[in-house]
Coordinates of N, CA and C in Angstrom, one line a residue:
X1183 N -99.2 303.1 191.0 CA -100.4 302.5 191.5 C -100.9 301.7 190.5
X1184 N -101.6 300.5 190.6 CA -102.2 299.7 189.8 C -103.5 300.2 189.5
X1185 N -104.1 299.6 188.5 CA -105.7 300.0 188.0 C -106.5 299.4 188.9
X1186 N -106.6 298.5 189.5 CA -107.3 297.9 190.5 C -107.4 299.0 191.6
X1187 N -106.3 299.4 192.2 CA -106.3 300.6 193.2 C -107.0 301.7 193.1
X1188 N -107.0 302.3 191.8 CA -107.4 303.3 191.0 C -109.0 303.2 191.2
X1189 N -109.6 301.9 190.5 CA -110.8 301.8 190.5 C -111.6 301.6 192.0
X1190 N -110.9 300.9 192.8 CA -111.2 300.7 194.3 C -111.5 302.4 195.1
X1191 N -110.2 303.1 194.8 CA -110.3 304.5 195.3 C -111.5 305.3 194.6
X1192 N -112.0 305.3 193.4 CA -112.9 306.0 192.7 C -114.3 305.4 193.0
X1193 N -114.3 304.3 193.5 CA -115.7 303.5 194.1 C -116.1 303.9 195.3
X1194 N -115.1 304.5 196.0 CA -115.7 305.1 197.4 C -116.1 306.5 197.4
X1195 N -116.4 307.0 195.9 CA -117.3 308.1 195.9 C -118.7 307.9 195.5
X1196 N -119.7 307.9 196.4 CA -121.0 307.7 196.2 C -121.6 308.6 195.1
X1197 N -122.2 307.9 194.2 CA -123.0 308.5 193.0 C -124.3 307.9 193.0
X1198 N -125.0 308.8 192.0 CA -126.4 308.4 191.7 C -126.2 307.5 190.3
X1199 N -127.1 307.1 189.6 CA -126.9 306.1 188.6 C -127.7 306.7 187.5
X1200 N -127.2 306.7 186.3 CA -128.0 307.4 185.1 C -127.7 306.1 184.0
X1201 N -128.8 306.2 183.2 CA -128.8 305.8 181.9 C -128.9 306.7 180.8
X1202 N -127.8 306.8 179.9 CA -127.9 307.7 178.8 C -128.3 306.9 177.6
X1203 N -129.3 307.6 177.0 CA -130.0 307.0 175.7 C -129.8 308.1 174.7
X1204 N -130.0 307.4 173.4 CA -130.0 308.2 172.1 C -130.6 307.3 171.1
X1205 N -131.0 308.0 170.0 CA -131.7 307.1 168.9 C -130.6 307.6 167.6
X1206 N -130.3 306.3 167.1 CA -129.7 306.2 165.9 C -130.5 305.5 164.7
X1207 N -130.9 306.2 163.7 CA -131.7 305.4 162.8 C -133.0 305.3 163.5
X1208 N -133.5 304.1 163.6 CA -134.8 303.8 164.2 C -134.5 303.1 165.4
X1209 N -133.3 303.0 166.0 CA -133.1 302.2 167.0 C -132.6 303.0 168.1
X1210 N -133.1 302.6 169.4 CA -132.9 303.2 170.6 C -131.4 302.5 171.3
X1211 N -130.5 303.1 171.6 CA -129.3 302.8 172.4 C -129.1 303.2 173.8
X1212 N -128.8 302.7 174.6 CA -128.6 303.1 176.0 C -127.4 302.4 176.7
X1213 N -126.7 303.2 177.8 CA -125.7 302.6 178.5 C -125.9 303.3 179.9
X1214 N -125.2 302.4 181.0 CA -125.3 303.0 182.3 C -124.1 303.8 182.5
X1215 N -124.3 304.9 183.3 CA -123.2 305.8 183.6 C -123.6 306.4 184.8
X1216 N -122.4 306.4 185.7 CA -122.5 307.4 186.8 C -121.1 308.4 186.8
X1217 N -120.6 308.3 185.6 CA -119.7 309.6 185.4 C -120.6 310.7 184.8
X1218 N -121.2 311.5 185.5 CA -122.3 312.3 185.0 C -122.4 313.6 186.1
X1219 N -122.2 314.9 185.7 CA -122.4 315.9 186.5 C -122.9 317.2 185.8
X1220 N -123.2 318.3 186.6 CA -123.4 319.5 185.9 C -122.3 320.3 186.0
X1221 N -122.3 321.1 184.9 CA -121.3 321.8 184.4 C -121.5 323.4 184.7
X1222 N -122.6 323.8 184.1 CA -122.7 325.2 184.2 C -124.2 325.5 183.9
X1223 N -124.7 326.8 184.7 CA -126.0 327.2 184.6 C -126.3 328.1 183.8
X1224 N -125.5 328.8 183.1 CA -125.9 329.9 182.0 C -124.5 329.7 181.1
X1225 N -124.5 329.0 180.2 CA -125.8 328.2 179.8 C -126.0 326.9 180.3
X1226 N -127.1 326.4 180.5 CA -127.2 324.9 181.2 C -126.6 323.7 180.4
X1227 N -125.5 323.5 181.1 CA -124.5 322.4 180.6 C -124.6 321.0 181.5
X1228 N -124.5 319.9 181.0 CA -124.0 318.8 181.6 C -122.8 318.1 180.8
X1229 N -122.3 316.9 181.8 CA -121.2 316.1 181.0 C -121.5 314.7 181.4
X1230 N -121.2 313.8 180.3 CA -121.1 312.6 180.6 C -120.0 312.0 180.1
X1231 N -119.1 310.9 180.7 CA -118.1 310.1 180.4 C -118.2 308.9 179.4
X1232 N -118.0 308.7 178.3 CA -118.2 307.5 177.5 C -116.9 306.9 177.1
X1233 N -116.6 305.6 177.6 CA -115.5 305.1 176.9 C -115.3 305.1 175.5
X1234 N -113.9 305.2 175.1 CA -113.8 305.5 173.6 C -113.8 304.3 172.9
X1235 N -114.0 303.0 173.5 CA -114.2 301.7 172.9 C -115.6 301.2 173.0
X1236 N -116.4 302.1 173.6 CA -118.0 301.6 173.8 C -118.7 302.1 172.4
X1237 N -119.6 301.0 172.2 CA -120.3 301.2 170.8 C -121.2 302.6 171.0
X1238 N -121.6 303.0 172.2 CA -122.3 304.1 172.5 C -121.8 305.4 172.0
X1239 N -120.3 305.4 171.8 CA -119.8 306.5 171.5 C -120.1 306.7 170.1
X1240 N -120.1 306.0 169.2 CA -120.5 306.1 167.8 C -122.0 306.6 167.6
X1241 N -122.6 306.1 168.4 CA -124.1 306.6 168.5 C -124.3 307.9 168.7
X1242 N -123.7 308.3 169.8 CA -123.7 309.6 170.5 C -123.0 310.7 169.2
X1243 N -121.8 310.2 168.6 CA -121.3 311.1 167.6 C -122.4 311.1 166.2
X1244 N -123.0 310.2 166.0 CA -123.8 310.1 164.9 C -125.2 310.7 165.1
X1245 N -125.8 310.7 166.5 CA -127.2 311.4 166.8 C -126.9 312.8 166.9
X1246 N -125.7 313.2 167.7 CA -125.6 314.7 168.2 C -126.7 315.0 169.4
X1247 N -127.3 314.1 170.0 CA -128.3 314.5 171.0 C -128.4 313.2 171.9
X1248 N -128.5 313.4 173.1 CA -128.9 312.4 174.1 C -129.8 312.7 175.2
X1249 N -130.2 311.8 175.9 CA -131.0 311.9 177.2 C -130.3 311.2 178.4
X1250 N -130.7 311.8 179.4 CA -130.0 310.9 180.8 C -131.1 311.1 181.7
X1251 N -131.4 309.5 182.0 CA -132.5 309.2 183.1 C -131.7 308.8 184.3
X1252 N -131.9 309.8 185.3 CA -131.4 309.4 186.7 C -132.3 308.4 187.3
X1253 N -131.8 307.2 187.6 CA -132.6 306.3 188.0 C -133.2 306.4 189.5
X1254 N -134.1 305.7 189.7 CA -134.9 305.6 191.0 C -134.4 304.6 191.8
X1255 N -134.9 304.4 193.0 CA -134.5 303.2 193.9 C -134.8 301.9 193.3
X1256 N -135.8 301.7 192.7 CA -136.3 300.2 192.4 C -135.8 299.8 190.9
X1257 N -134.6 300.5 190.4 CA -134.3 300.6 188.8 C -132.9 300.0 188.7
X1258 N -132.5 299.2 189.9 CA -131.1 298.7 189.7 C -131.0 297.8 188.4
X1259 N -131.9 296.9 188.4 CA -132.1 296.0 187.1 C -131.9 296.8 185.7
X1260 N -132.3 297.9 185.5 CA -132.1 298.5 184.3 C -130.8 299.0 184.1
X1261 N -130.2 299.5 185.4 CA -128.9 299.8 185.4 C -128.0 298.8 184.9
X1262 N -128.2 297.5 185.5 CA -127.6 296.2 185.2 C -127.8 295.9 183.7
X1263 N -128.7 295.9 183.1 CA -129.2 295.7 181.8 C -128.2 296.6 180.8
X1264 N -128.4 297.9 180.9 CA -127.8 298.9 180.1 C -126.3 298.9 180.6
X1265 N -125.6 298.1 181.5 CA -124.3 298.1 181.7 C -123.8 296.9 181.1
X1266 N -124.6 295.9 180.5 CA -124.3 294.8 180.1 C -124.1 293.5 180.9
X1267 N -124.5 293.9 182.2 CA -124.4 293.0 183.2 C -125.4 291.7 183.3
X1268 N -126.5 292.0 182.5 CA -127.7 291.0 182.6 C -127.8 290.8 181.0
X1269 N -127.6 289.7 180.6 CA -127.5 289.1 179.1 C -129.1 288.7 178.7
X1270 N -130.1 288.9 179.7 CA -131.3 288.4 179.0 C -131.9 289.2 178.0
X1271 N -132.7 288.7 177.1 CA -133.2 289.5 176.1 C -134.4 290.3 176.6
X1272 N -134.0 291.3 177.5 CA -135.3 292.2 178.1 C -135.7 293.2 176.9
X1273 N -137.1 293.4 177.0 CA -137.7 294.4 176.3 C -137.9 295.5 177.2
X1274 N -137.1 296.6 176.8 CA -137.2 297.9 177.7 C -138.3 298.9 177.0
X1275 N -139.4 299.0 177.6 CA -140.1 300.1 177.1 C -139.7 301.6 177.5
X1276 N -139.7 302.2 176.5 CA -139.2 303.8 176.5 C -140.3 304.6 176.5
X1277 N -140.3 306.0 177.4 CA -141.0 306.9 177.2 C -140.4 307.9 176.2
X1278 N -141.3 308.7 175.6 CA -140.7 309.7 174.6 C -140.8 311.0 175.4
X1279 N -139.8 312.0 175.8 CA -140.1 313.0 176.3 C -138.9 314.0 175.4
X1280 N -139.3 315.1 174.9 CA -138.6 316.1 174.2 C -138.2 315.5 172.9
X1281 N -138.9 314.5 172.3 CA -138.5 313.7 171.3 C -137.4 312.7 171.4
X1282 N -137.1 312.4 172.8 CA -136.1 311.4 173.0 C -136.4 310.2 173.7
X1283 N -135.8 309.1 173.2 CA -136.3 308.0 174.6 C -135.7 307.9 175.9
X1284 N -136.5 307.7 176.7 CA -136.2 308.0 178.1 C -136.6 306.9 178.9
X1285 N -136.0 306.6 180.3 CA -136.6 305.6 180.9 C -137.6 306.0 181.8
X1286 N -138.9 305.2 181.8 CA -140.0 305.4 182.8 C -139.8 305.3 184.2
X1287 N -140.3 306.2 184.9 CA -140.0 306.1 186.3 C -138.8 306.8 186.9
X1288 N -137.9 307.2 186.0 CA -136.5 307.8 186.5 C -137.0 309.2 187.4
X1289 N -135.9 309.3 188.5 CA -136.1 310.5 189.4 C -136.1 311.8 188.4
X1290 N -135.3 312.1 187.4 CA -135.3 313.0 186.6 C -134.8 312.6 185.3
X1291 N -135.1 313.4 184.3 CA -134.8 313.1 182.9 C -134.5 314.5 182.1
X1292 N -133.4 314.5 181.5 CA -132.6 315.6 181.0 C -132.6 315.2 179.4
X1293 N -132.7 316.1 178.7 CA -132.6 315.9 177.3 C -131.5 317.1 176.8
X1294 N -130.4 316.6 175.9 CA -129.5 317.7 175.8 C -129.3 317.4 174.0
X1295 N -128.4 318.4 173.5 CA -127.8 318.4 172.2 C -126.2 318.2 172.8
X1296 N -125.5 317.8 171.9 CA -124.0 317.7 171.9 C -123.5 318.8 171.8
X1297 N -123.2 319.6 172.8 CA -122.6 321.0 172.8 C -121.1 320.8 172.4
X1298 N -120.2 319.9 172.8 CA -119.0 320.0 172.7 C -118.4 318.2 173.0
X1299 N -117.4 318.0 172.7 CA -117.0 316.7 172.8 C -115.2 316.7 173.0
X1300 N -114.8 316.1 174.2 CA -113.4 316.2 174.5 C -112.8 315.0 174.7
X1301 N -111.8 314.5 173.9 CA -111.2 313.3 174.1 C -110.2 313.4 175.3
X1302 N -110.4 312.6 176.3 CA -109.6 312.6 177.6 C -109.2 311.4 177.8
X1303 N -107.9 310.9 177.8 CA -107.3 309.6 177.9 C -108.1 308.4 177.2
X1304 N -108.7 307.3 177.9 CA -109.4 306.3 177.2 C -110.8 306.7 177.2
X1305 N -111.5 308.0 177.4 CA -112.8 308.5 177.4 C -113.0 309.6 176.7
X1306 N -114.3 309.7 176.4 CA -114.7 311.2 175.7 C -115.8 311.6 176.6
X1307 N -115.4 312.9 176.7 CA -116.3 313.6 177.8 C -117.3 314.4 176.8
X1308 N -118.7 314.1 176.8 CA -119.5 314.6 176.0 C -120.2 315.9 176.8
X1309 N -120.0 317.1 176.4 CA -121.1 318.3 177.2 C -122.3 318.4 176.3
X1310 N -123.1 318.2 177.2 CA -124.4 318.4 176.7 C -125.4 319.6 177.1
X1311 N -125.7 320.4 176.0 CA -126.4 321.6 176.4 C -127.9 321.1 176.4
X1312 N -128.5 321.5 177.8 CA -129.8 321.0 178.1 C -130.9 321.5 177.5
X1313 N -131.8 320.8 176.9 CA -133.0 321.1 176.1 C -134.2 321.4 177.1
X1314 N -134.3 320.1 177.9 CA -135.4 320.2 178.5 C -135.2 319.3 179.9
X1315 N -135.9 319.4 181.1 CA -135.9 318.6 182.1 C -137.2 318.3 182.7
X1316 N -137.5 317.1 183.3 CA -138.6 316.7 183.8 C -138.2 316.0 185.0
X1317 N -138.8 316.5 186.3 CA -138.3 315.9 187.8 C -139.6 315.1 188.3
X1318 N -139.2 314.0 189.1 CA -140.2 313.6 190.0 C -139.9 313.5 191.2
X1319 N -140.2 314.6 192.0 CA -139.9 314.7 193.2 C -140.5 314.0 194.3
X1320 N -141.3 313.1 194.0 CA -141.8 311.9 195.1 C -140.7 310.7 195.0
X1321 N -139.9 310.5 194.0 CA -139.3 309.3 193.6 C -137.9 309.3 194.3
X1322 N -137.4 308.2 195.0 CA -136.0 308.1 195.5 C -135.2 307.6 194.7
X1323 N -133.8 308.4 195.0 CA -132.7 307.9 194.0 C -132.1 306.7 194.2
X1324 N -131.6 306.0 193.2 CA -130.5 304.8 193.2 C -129.3 305.2 193.6
X1325 N -128.4 304.5 194.5 CA -127.2 305.2 194.6 C -126.3 304.1 194.4
X1326 N -125.0 304.3 194.2 CA -123.8 303.4 194.0 C -122.8 303.7 194.7
X1327 N -122.1 302.7 195.5 CA -120.9 302.9 196.5 C -120.1 301.8 196.5
X1328 N -118.9 301.7 196.2 CA -118.0 300.7 196.2 C -118.6 299.4 195.6
X1329 N -118.9 299.6 194.4 CA -119.3 298.5 193.8 C -120.6 297.8 194.0
X1330 N -121.3 298.6 194.8 CA -122.8 298.0 194.9 C -123.9 299.1 194.8
X1331 N -125.2 298.7 194.7 CA -126.4 299.6 194.8 C -126.7 299.7 196.0
X1332 N -127.1 301.0 196.3 CA -127.6 301.3 197.6 C -128.7 301.9 197.4
X1333 N -130.0 301.6 198.6 CA -131.3 302.1 198.5 C -131.1 303.3 199.5
X1334 N -131.1 304.3 199.4 CA -131.1 305.4 200.4 C -132.2 305.5 201.4
X1335 N -133.3 304.8 201.1 CA -134.1 305.0 202.3 C -134.0 303.9 203.3

């Protein structure tokens, strides 16, 4: 099978959209990720997948902690920005939650310490041990399916 067929098949799995953030030195770094899931309840663990060639990998390795903002339905522009699809010089204002930079207006925010990292193919799977969680029960999630954003309302 070719790479495009594989990508097209994987795109048929509807997902939420997250932005992973971390702080290295005095700078905040972020990337869009839909490769995110819960792993364990005891202890509370999640996983994110980061391409080995992504600059975010070095920041995560250096910082040892990260936050995941699960995006709300009006935040597709933030997803595109952190995916590098919008090249404008956007100034993003971050909230601070549990001493981590997070996105304002997210459906949920999760802060983690890197518990483990596994090199798998051309990606590294970061297992995050959850430190804290904040949830907005009123917000609607941003969804992604077949290469497009979907508003579930």
